Amino acid sequence: MGPLLQRSAGIALRIIIAGVCCFGVWSSWEIACADSLFKQDNEASIRSAIRLVPEGWEYYMRLAQFDRGHARYLLTTSLSLNRYDAQADVELGLQYEAEGDFGRAEKALLEAYGVDHTYLPRWSLANYYFRRDNMPAFWAWARSAAQMPSDEIGPLFELCWRASPDPERIAGEILNDNPETIRQYTAFLIAKGQLHVVASVASPLIHSGDPETDRPLLFSVINRLLAINEANAANALWRSMIDQHWVVADTTVPNNAQFGREPLPVSFDWSLPEYTGLHSWPGSSGLETEFTGSQPEDCTIAEQTVSLAPGNYILTYSYYTTDIPPDTGIRWQIVDTKADTVLADSPDLSSKAFEGSELAFSVPPGDSLFRLRLAYRRALGTPRISGMLVVRSARIQAIPKT
């Protein structure tokens, strides 16, 4: 090859390379402009994006939301450009359903599932069969959707509730061992006020869930059950948490009887309310409470819910006080949670040295939940107290029948 021919070939190659580069730059500019127009998200801008990039399948799918009169054509075009776009299949199925073409609607939705096994196609099919009143198919696809939950599947539970407002049936039909499904269904039942079944739904979390994630939810369930006097369900859930070492707690009554641990945020542990002028904290010496003299005249120092069968009991407790005179209003009380009445209360607490005392009481038939309360109520004719109270322990034991 002569020098002239070699030089011509080199120039031609450089021209070709430059042309390819220019074409690439132009194509990139078109794509960038089309994407910018698409993000404006209005009908005119999306049509302009399609003129620039006719093969942009997602543009046709979005345009179908604006141009409902041509939605079927636009969605079909989108699918011809990307057969694996399940969202377009779902939208096309809904379009066919709106037009009364139920055969094609079902086919399109099933094709969406065929190319995408995630939550959206399953949820869409459950909705479709619910609207078509095909309950066997509805429950099958609702169950399938629950096997792959999204971040928020409350709408799925709401749809199931519309099909059958029976929480136990819904659990039997769609619930599985997935902790996220159980969490969301538990929250759904709480919102619906279906507390009578919440414990049985939530309890599998103790075996399949994560303690750090699920412990607060289970505490909430227990507290709600106790608030409506569902003692058996609350006790069963609490015992399971103890048995599976989800909590550090005692089987004594009350739990944490020596105040050696920071209380858990559950009614089966101590509640230590704070007031201006009154501060309590647990420690190695027991429960220490400081009164400054500006505390309320009637307040709770410590309280815990306890479950007791009918029978006779004795509360034993030990304590000492500093600068708190006798008969000034600190007492242990056994409170009936249902009636919010005091079943029994102790003499006023006042002792410069550790003193052990007892309070005998009886639990009548029919009641099972009580609050063990340490309370202060200013005695008539006395100023508000100022000083320290230290309670080393408090324990309730059954008196054996003779």
Short mmCIF file of C-alpha atoms in Angstrom, two decimals:
data_model
loop_
_atom_site.label_atom_id
_atom_site.label_comp_id
_atom_site.label_asym_id
_atom_site.label_seq_id
_atom_site.Cartn_x
_atom_site.Cartn_y
_atom_site.Cartn_z
CA MET A 1 0.00 0.00 0.00
CA GLY A 2 1.44 3.32 -1.07
CA PRO A 3 1.96 6.27 1.30
CA LEU A 4 -0.93 8.18 -0.22
CA LEU A 5 -3.31 5.27 0.21
CA GLN A 6 -2.17 4.68 3.79
CA ARG A 7 -2.71 8.34 4.61
CA SER A 8 -6.21 8.26 3.06
CA ALA A 9 -7.14 5.16 5.06
CA GLY A 10 -5.99 6.82 8.28
CA ILE A 11 -8.03 9.92 7.58
CA ALA A 12 -11.10 7.81 6.80
CA LEU A 13 -10.69 5.85 10.03
CA ARG A 14 -10.40 9.07 12.04
CA ILE A 15 -13.54 10.42 10.37
CA ILE A 16 -15.44 7.24 11.21
CA ILE A 17 -14.27 7.35 14.83
CA ALA A 18 -15.21 11.02 15.10
CA GLY A 19 -18.64 10.27 13.62
CA VAL A 20 -19.25 7.46 16.09
CA CYS A 21 -18.22 9.75 18.95
CA CYS A 22 -20.51 12.50 17.73
CA PHE A 23 -23.36 10.05 17.41
CA GLY A 24 -22.70 8.81 20.93
CA VAL A 25 -22.64 12.36 22.27
CA TRP A 26 -25.84 13.18 20.42
CA SER A 27 -27.56 10.02 21.70
CA SER A 28 -26.47 10.73 25.23
CA TRP A 29 -27.78 14.30 24.92
CA GLU A 30 -31.12 13.00 23.63
CA ILE A 31 -31.43 10.50 26.47
CA ALA A 32 -30.53 13.14 29.06
CA CYS A 33 -33.06 15.60 27.61
CA ALA A 34 -35.74 12.91 27.45
CA ASP A 35 -35.08 11.92 31.04
CA SER A 36 -35.31 15.55 32.15
CA LEU A 37 -38.62 15.94 30.32
CA PHE A 38 -39.93 12.70 31.81
CA LYS A 39 -39.16 13.88 35.32
CA GLN A 40 -41.35 16.95 34.78
CA ASP A 41 -44.19 14.39 34.93
CA ASN A 42 -46.90 16.01 32.83
CA GLU A 43 -48.52 14.83 29.62
CA ALA A 44 -46.84 17.34 27.30
CA SER A 45 -43.33 16.76 28.67
CA ILE A 46 -43.70 12.96 28.49
CA ARG A 47 -44.85 13.17 24.86
CA SER A 48 -41.78 15.28 24.11
CA ALA A 49 -39.61 12.66 25.81
CA ILE A 50 -41.12 9.95 23.57
CA ARG A 51 -40.34 12.00 20.43
CA LEU A 52 -36.72 12.18 21.51
CA VAL A 53 -36.42 8.53 22.65
CA PRO A 54 -39.22 6.45 21.05
CA GLU A 55 -37.85 3.24 22.59
CA GLY A 56 -38.31 4.53 26.19
CA TRP A 57 -40.81 1.92 27.38
CA GLU A 58 -41.33 3.54 30.79
CA TYR A 59 -42.43 6.77 29.06
CA TYR A 60 -45.41 5.02 27.44
CA MET A 61 -46.44 3.42 30.70
CA ARG A 62 -46.45 6.76 32.51
CA LEU A 63 -48.24 8.52 29.62
CA ALA A 64 -51.04 5.96 29.95
CA GLN A 65 -51.81 7.45 33.38
CA PHE A 66 -52.51 10.81 31.75
CA ASP A 67 -54.12 9.67 28.48
CA ARG A 68 -56.68 7.12 29.65
CA GLY A 69 -58.40 7.13 26.27
CA HIS A 70 -55.32 5.57 24.67
CA ALA A 71 -54.14 3.68 27.75
CA ARG A 72 -54.48 0.22 26.22
CA TYR A 73 -52.38 1.17 23.17
CA LEU A 74 -49.74 2.91 25.27
CA LEU A 75 -49.40 0.02 27.71
CA THR A 76 -49.24 -2.51 24.89
CA THR A 77 -46.49 -0.42 23.30
CA SER A 78 -44.60 -0.33 26.58
CA LEU A 79 -44.80 -4.12 26.83
CA SER A 80 -43.65 -4.56 23.24
CA LEU A 81 -40.51 -2.62 24.17
CA ASN A 82 -39.98 -4.41 27.50
CA ARG A 83 -41.82 -7.70 27.94
CA TYR A 84 -40.59 -8.00 31.53
CA ASP A 85 -42.33 -4.87 32.79
CA ALA A 86 -44.78 -6.36 35.29
CA GLN A 87 -46.09 -2.93 36.24
CA ALA A 88 -47.30 -2.41 32.66
CA ASP A 89 -48.96 -5.84 32.73
CA VAL A 90 -50.76 -4.90 35.93
CA GLU A 91 -51.87 -1.55 34.52
CA LEU A 92 -53.04 -3.22 31.30
CA GLY A 93 -54.99 -5.79 33.33
CA LEU A 94 -56.71 -3.03 35.26
CA GLN A 95 -57.50 -1.26 31.99
CA TYR A 96 -59.09 -4.40 30.53
CA GLU A 97 -61.08 -4.86 33.75
CA ALA A 98 -62.35 -1.27 33.58
CA GLU A 99 -63.49 -1.99 30.03
CA GLY A 100 -65.30 -5.16 31.15
CA ASP A 101 -62.91 -7.54 29.36
CA PHE A 102 -62.35 -9.79 32.36
CA GLY A 103 -60.71 -12.64 30.45
CA ARG A 104 -57.93 -10.40 29.14
CA ALA A 105 -57.70 -8.64 32.51
CA GLU A 106 -57.01 -11.92 34.33
CA LYS A 107 -54.55 -13.00 31.62
CA ALA A 108 -52.58 -9.75 31.88
CA LEU A 109 -52.38 -9.96 35.66
CA LEU A 110 -51.22 -13.57 35.52
CA GLU A 111 -48.60 -12.57 32.94
CA ALA A 112 -47.38 -9.92 35.38
CA TYR A 113 -46.82 -12.65 37.94
CA GLY A 114 -45.18 -14.78 35.27
CA VAL A 115 -42.40 -12.25 34.80
CA ASP A 116 -42.26 -10.89 38.36
CA HIS A 117 -42.86 -12.98 41.49
CA THR A 118 -42.63 -10.03 43.89
CA TYR A 119 -45.40 -8.55 46.01
CA LEU A 120 -47.11 -6.26 43.47
CA PRO A 121 -48.46 -8.91 41.06
CA ARG A 122 -49.64 -11.11 43.95
CA TRP A 123 -51.38 -8.19 45.61
CA SER A 124 -52.94 -7.13 42.29
CA LEU A 125 -54.31 -10.64 41.67
CA ALA A 126 -55.76 -10.83 45.19
CA ASN A 127 -57.51 -7.52 44.57
CA TYR A 128 -58.81 -8.65 41.19
CA TYR A 129 -60.31 -11.89 42.50
CA PHE A 130 -61.81 -10.04 45.47
CA ARG A 131 -63.55 -7.67 43.07
CA ARG A 132 -64.71 -10.63 40.99
CA ASP A 133 -66.06 -12.32 44.17
CA ASN A 134 -63.89 -15.38 43.55
CA MET A 135 -63.10 -16.09 47.19
CA PRO A 136 -61.04 -19.30 46.77
CA ALA A 137 -58.73 -17.53 44.30
CA PHE A 138 -58.71 -14.40 46.49
CA TRP A 139 -57.50 -16.27 49.57
CA ALA A 140 -54.91 -18.17 47.53
CA TRP A 141 -53.36 -14.97 46.16
CA ALA A 142 -53.70 -13.15 49.50
CA ARG A 143 -51.74 -16.02 51.04
CA SER A 144 -49.19 -15.75 48.25
CA ALA A 145 -48.84 -11.98 48.81
CA ALA A 146 -48.32 -12.49 52.55
CA GLN A 147 -45.44 -14.86 51.78
CA MET A 148 -43.51 -11.95 50.28
CA PRO A 149 -44.59 -8.89 52.28
CA SER A 150 -43.78 -5.36 51.26
CA ASP A 151 -42.72 -2.72 53.74
CA GLU A 152 -46.40 -2.06 54.48
CA ILE A 153 -49.01 -4.78 53.94
CA GLY A 154 -51.72 -3.22 56.07
CA PRO A 155 -53.87 -2.80 52.92
CA LEU A 156 -53.69 -6.57 52.37
CA PHE A 157 -55.01 -7.22 55.89
CA GLU A 158 -57.69 -4.58 55.34
CA LEU A 159 -58.77 -6.35 52.16
CA CYS A 160 -58.89 -9.67 54.03
CA TRP A 161 -60.96 -7.98 56.74
CA ARG A 162 -63.44 -6.88 54.10
CA ALA A 163 -63.63 -10.46 52.87
CA SER A 164 -64.05 -11.86 56.40
CA PRO A 165 -63.90 -9.70 59.56
CA ASP A 166 -62.72 -12.74 61.53
CA PRO A 167 -59.15 -12.27 62.80
CA GLU A 168 -58.66 -15.97 63.46
CA ARG A 169 -59.75 -16.93 59.95
CA ILE A 170 -57.43 -14.34 58.42
CA ALA A 171 -54.56 -15.70 60.51
CA GLY A 172 -55.37 -19.24 59.42
CA GLU A 173 -55.68 -18.30 55.76
CA ILE A 174 -52.62 -16.11 55.19
CA LEU A 175 -50.35 -15.91 58.23
CA ASN A 176 -46.96 -17.61 58.05
CA ASP A 177 -43.71 -17.74 60.04
CA ASN A 178 -42.33 -14.56 58.48
CA PRO A 179 -41.67 -12.23 61.46
CA GLU A 180 -42.45 -9.11 59.42
CA THR A 181 -45.87 -10.48 58.47
CA ILE A 182 -46.60 -11.32 62.11
CA ARG A 183 -45.50 -7.87 63.27
CA GLN A 184 -47.69 -6.10 60.76
CA TYR A 185 -50.71 -8.31 61.46
CA THR A 186 -50.26 -7.76 65.20
CA ALA A 187 -50.23 -3.99 64.66
CA PHE A 188 -53.29 -4.30 62.40
CA LEU A 189 -55.24 -6.22 65.07
CA ILE A 190 -54.28 -3.71 67.76
CA ALA A 191 -55.57 -0.89 65.55
CA LYS A 192 -58.79 -2.86 65.02
CA GLY A 193 -59.21 -3.40 68.77
CA GLN A 194 -59.04 -7.19 68.36
CA LEU A 195 -57.01 -7.71 71.51
CA HIS A 196 -58.58 -11.06 72.37
CA VAL A 197 -56.55 -12.75 69.59
CA VAL A 198 -53.44 -10.55 69.59
CA ALA A 199 -51.50 -12.69 72.07
CA SER A 200 -51.88 -15.88 70.03
CA VAL A 201 -50.89 -14.03 66.84
CA ALA A 202 -47.87 -12.26 68.38
CA SER A 203 -46.47 -15.14 70.45
CA PRO A 204 -44.71 -16.89 67.50
CA LEU A 205 -42.41 -13.86 67.32
CA ILE A 206 -40.68 -15.23 70.43
CA HIS A 207 -39.47 -18.16 68.31
CA SER A 208 -39.05 -16.56 64.86
CA GLY A 209 -38.44 -12.88 65.59
CA ASP A 210 -35.63 -10.77 66.95
CA PRO A 211 -35.59 -9.79 70.65
CA GLU A 212 -34.27 -6.28 70.06
CA THR A 213 -36.84 -5.60 67.34
CA ASP A 214 -39.86 -7.37 68.78
CA ARG A 215 -39.54 -6.99 72.54
CA PRO A 216 -41.16 -3.50 72.57
CA LEU A 217 -44.08 -4.78 70.49
CA LEU A 218 -44.67 -7.71 72.84
CA PHE A 219 -44.48 -5.40 75.87
CA SER A 220 -47.12 -3.24 74.22
CA VAL A 221 -49.33 -6.29 73.63
CA ILE A 222 -49.00 -7.35 77.28
CA ASN A 223 -49.81 -3.86 78.55
CA ARG A 224 -52.88 -3.63 76.32
CA LEU A 225 -54.10 -7.05 77.43
CA LEU A 226 -53.71 -6.10 81.08
CA ALA A 227 -55.59 -2.86 80.47
CA ILE A 228 -58.65 -4.90 79.46
CA ASN A 229 -58.14 -7.51 82.21
CA GLU A 230 -57.06 -10.32 79.86
CA ALA A 231 -54.91 -11.86 82.58
CA ASN A 232 -54.46 -15.36 81.13
CA ALA A 233 -53.30 -14.18 77.70
CA ALA A 234 -50.98 -11.56 79.20
CA ASN A 235 -49.51 -14.07 81.65
CA ALA A 236 -48.92 -16.69 78.95
CA LEU A 237 -47.08 -14.22 76.73
CA TRP A 238 -45.01 -12.89 79.64
CA ARG A 239 -44.05 -16.41 80.79
CA SER A 240 -42.99 -17.30 77.25
CA MET A 241 -40.73 -14.25 77.11
CA ILE A 242 -39.14 -15.31 80.40
CA ASP A 243 -38.76 -18.97 79.35
CA GLN A 244 -37.11 -18.02 76.05
CA HIS A 245 -34.79 -15.55 77.83
CA TRP A 246 -36.19 -12.54 76.01
CA VAL A 247 -36.33 -10.71 79.34
CA VAL A 248 -34.46 -10.86 82.61
CA ALA A 249 -37.30 -11.33 85.09
CA ASP A 250 -38.32 -13.37 88.09
CA THR A 251 -41.14 -15.84 88.57
CA THR A 252 -41.75 -14.36 92.02
CA VAL A 253 -44.66 -12.04 92.74
CA PRO A 254 -43.92 -9.25 92.27
CA ASN A 255 -41.21 -9.45 89.63
CA ASN A 256 -37.97 -7.68 90.55
CA ALA A 257 -38.96 -7.96 94.20
CA GLN A 258 -35.67 -6.49 95.48
CA PHE A 259 -35.59 -3.62 92.95
CA GLY A 260 -32.17 -4.82 91.79
CA ARG A 261 -32.73 -4.07 88.09
CA GLU A 262 -33.92 -1.12 86.06
CA PRO A 263 -37.63 -1.76 85.46
CA LEU A 264 -38.76 -2.95 82.05
CA PRO A 265 -41.45 -0.91 80.24
CA VAL A 266 -44.13 -3.48 80.95
CA SER A 267 -46.83 -3.60 83.61
CA PHE A 268 -45.40 -6.84 85.02
CA ASP A 269 -42.42 -4.79 86.26
CA TRP A 270 -42.22 -1.68 88.43
CA SER A 271 -43.51 1.65 87.27
CA LEU A 272 -41.70 4.50 89.02
CA PRO A 273 -43.55 7.75 88.29
CA GLU A 274 -41.62 11.00 88.54
CA TYR A 275 -43.07 14.16 90.08
CA THR A 276 -41.73 17.53 91.04
CA GLY A 277 -40.37 16.94 94.52
CA LEU A 278 -40.29 13.13 94.30
CA HIS A 279 -37.62 10.99 92.67
CA SER A 280 -37.19 7.19 92.89
CA TRP A 281 -34.43 4.91 91.61
CA PRO A 282 -33.59 1.20 92.01
CA GLY A 283 -30.16 0.13 93.20
CA SER A 284 -28.12 -2.28 95.27
CA SER A 285 -29.89 -1.15 98.47
CA GLY A 286 -33.36 -1.55 96.96
CA LEU A 287 -35.75 1.19 95.90
CA GLU A 288 -34.63 4.62 97.09
CA THR A 289 -37.10 7.50 97.07
CA GLU A 290 -36.36 11.10 97.91
CA PHE A 291 -39.12 13.48 99.06
CA THR A 292 -38.29 17.19 98.99
CA GLY A 293 -41.53 18.46 100.49
CA SER A 294 -42.87 19.82 97.19
CA GLN A 295 -44.24 16.50 95.89
CA PRO A 296 -48.00 16.10 95.26
CA GLU A 297 -50.14 15.42 98.32
CA ASP A 298 -51.47 12.19 96.74
CA CYS A 299 -49.20 10.22 94.40
CA THR A 300 -47.88 6.77 93.46
CA ILE A 301 -44.27 6.00 94.36
CA ALA A 302 -44.05 2.55 92.73
CA GLU A 303 -46.56 0.18 91.19
CA GLN A 304 -46.68 -3.21 89.47
CA THR A 305 -49.48 -5.36 88.08
CA VAL A 306 -49.67 -8.82 89.65
CA SER A 307 -51.83 -11.80 88.78
CA LEU A 308 -53.25 -13.67 91.75
CA ALA A 309 -55.66 -16.60 92.01
CA PRO A 310 -58.44 -16.44 94.63
CA GLY A 311 -57.11 -17.20 98.11
CA ASN A 312 -55.26 -15.75 101.08
CA TYR A 313 -51.92 -13.98 100.75
CA ILE A 314 -49.33 -12.13 102.74
CA LEU A 315 -47.19 -9.22 101.55
CA THR A 316 -43.82 -9.08 103.30
CA TYR A 317 -41.67 -6.00 102.91
CA SER A 318 -38.62 -4.43 104.52
CA TYR A 319 -37.62 -0.79 104.55
CA TYR A 320 -36.23 2.14 106.48
CA THR A 321 -36.82 5.89 106.40
CA THR A 322 -34.79 9.00 107.12
CA ASP A 323 -36.45 12.15 108.54
CA ILE A 324 -39.95 10.81 107.90
CA PRO A 325 -42.10 10.81 111.07
CA PRO A 326 -44.79 8.20 111.78
CA ASP A 327 -48.33 8.42 110.45
CA THR A 328 -47.54 10.73 107.55
CA GLY A 329 -49.01 8.78 104.66
CA ILE A 330 -46.62 6.27 102.96
CA ARG A 331 -48.39 2.92 102.53
CA TRP A 332 -48.40 -0.31 100.55
CA GLN A 333 -51.73 -1.01 98.89
CA ILE A 334 -53.35 -3.91 97.05
CA VAL A 335 -55.59 -2.37 94.39
CA ASP A 336 -58.32 -4.14 92.42
CA THR A 337 -57.55 -3.13 88.82
CA LYS A 338 -61.07 -3.69 87.54
CA ALA A 339 -62.81 -1.55 90.16
CA ASP A 340 -59.76 0.63 90.92
CA THR A 341 -60.47 0.22 94.63
CA VAL A 342 -58.05 -0.50 97.47
CA LEU A 343 -58.45 -4.08 98.67
CA ALA A 344 -55.97 -3.75 101.53
CA ASP A 345 -53.38 -1.25 102.73
CA SER A 346 -50.55 -1.33 105.24
CA PRO A 347 -49.82 0.90 108.22
CA ASP A 348 -47.81 4.01 107.39
CA LEU A 349 -44.12 3.35 106.76
CA SER A 350 -41.70 5.03 109.18
CA SER A 351 -38.60 3.42 110.75
CA LYS A 352 -35.08 4.68 111.34
CA ALA A 353 -33.70 1.13 111.05
CA PHE A 354 -34.50 -1.65 108.58
CA GLU A 355 -37.82 -3.13 109.56
CA GLY A 356 -39.67 -6.12 108.17
CA SER A 357 -43.46 -5.92 108.09
CA GLU A 358 -46.38 -7.90 106.75
CA LEU A 359 -49.79 -7.21 105.22
CA ALA A 360 -52.30 -10.04 105.00
CA PHE A 361 -55.09 -9.87 102.42
CA SER A 362 -57.55 -12.06 100.55
CA VAL A 363 -58.36 -12.28 96.85
CA PRO A 364 -62.05 -12.96 96.23
CA PRO A 365 -63.29 -15.27 93.46
CA GLY A 366 -63.65 -13.69 90.06
CA ASP A 367 -60.71 -11.29 90.30
CA SER A 368 -57.20 -12.07 89.08
CA LEU A 369 -55.41 -8.82 88.30
CA PHE A 370 -54.27 -6.44 90.99
CA ARG A 371 -51.80 -3.61 91.37
CA LEU A 372 -49.24 -3.68 94.13
CA ARG A 373 -48.82 -0.01 94.86
CA LEU A 374 -46.53 1.99 97.11
CA ALA A 375 -48.33 5.28 97.59
CA TYR A 376 -48.02 8.55 99.43
CA ARG A 377 -51.06 10.47 100.62
CA ARG A 378 -50.50 13.33 103.01
CA ALA A 379 -52.15 12.60 106.32
CA LEU A 380 -54.57 15.19 107.57
CA GLY A 381 -52.97 17.70 109.90
CA THR A 382 -49.41 16.98 108.72
CA PRO A 383 -47.11 18.87 106.34
CA ARG A 384 -45.84 17.18 103.21
CA ILE A 385 -42.95 14.94 104.14
CA SER A 386 -39.30 15.63 103.38
CA GLY A 387 -36.78 12.81 103.65
CA MET A 388 -35.72 9.41 102.27
CA LEU A 389 -37.45 6.04 101.95
CA VAL A 390 -35.50 2.88 101.11
CA VAL A 391 -37.46 -0.31 100.38
CA ARG A 392 -35.22 -3.36 100.35
CA SER A 393 -37.82 -5.84 99.09
CA ALA A 394 -41.51 -6.60 98.71
CA ARG A 395 -42.89 -10.07 98.08
CA ILE A 396 -46.34 -11.65 97.96
CA GLN A 397 -46.76 -15.28 98.98
CA ALA A 398 -49.83 -17.48 99.21
CA ILE A 399 -50.89 -18.63 102.67
CA PRO A 400 -51.28 -22.42 102.54
CA LYS A 401 -54.76 -23.71 103.20
CA THR A 402 -55.12 -25.43 106.56
#
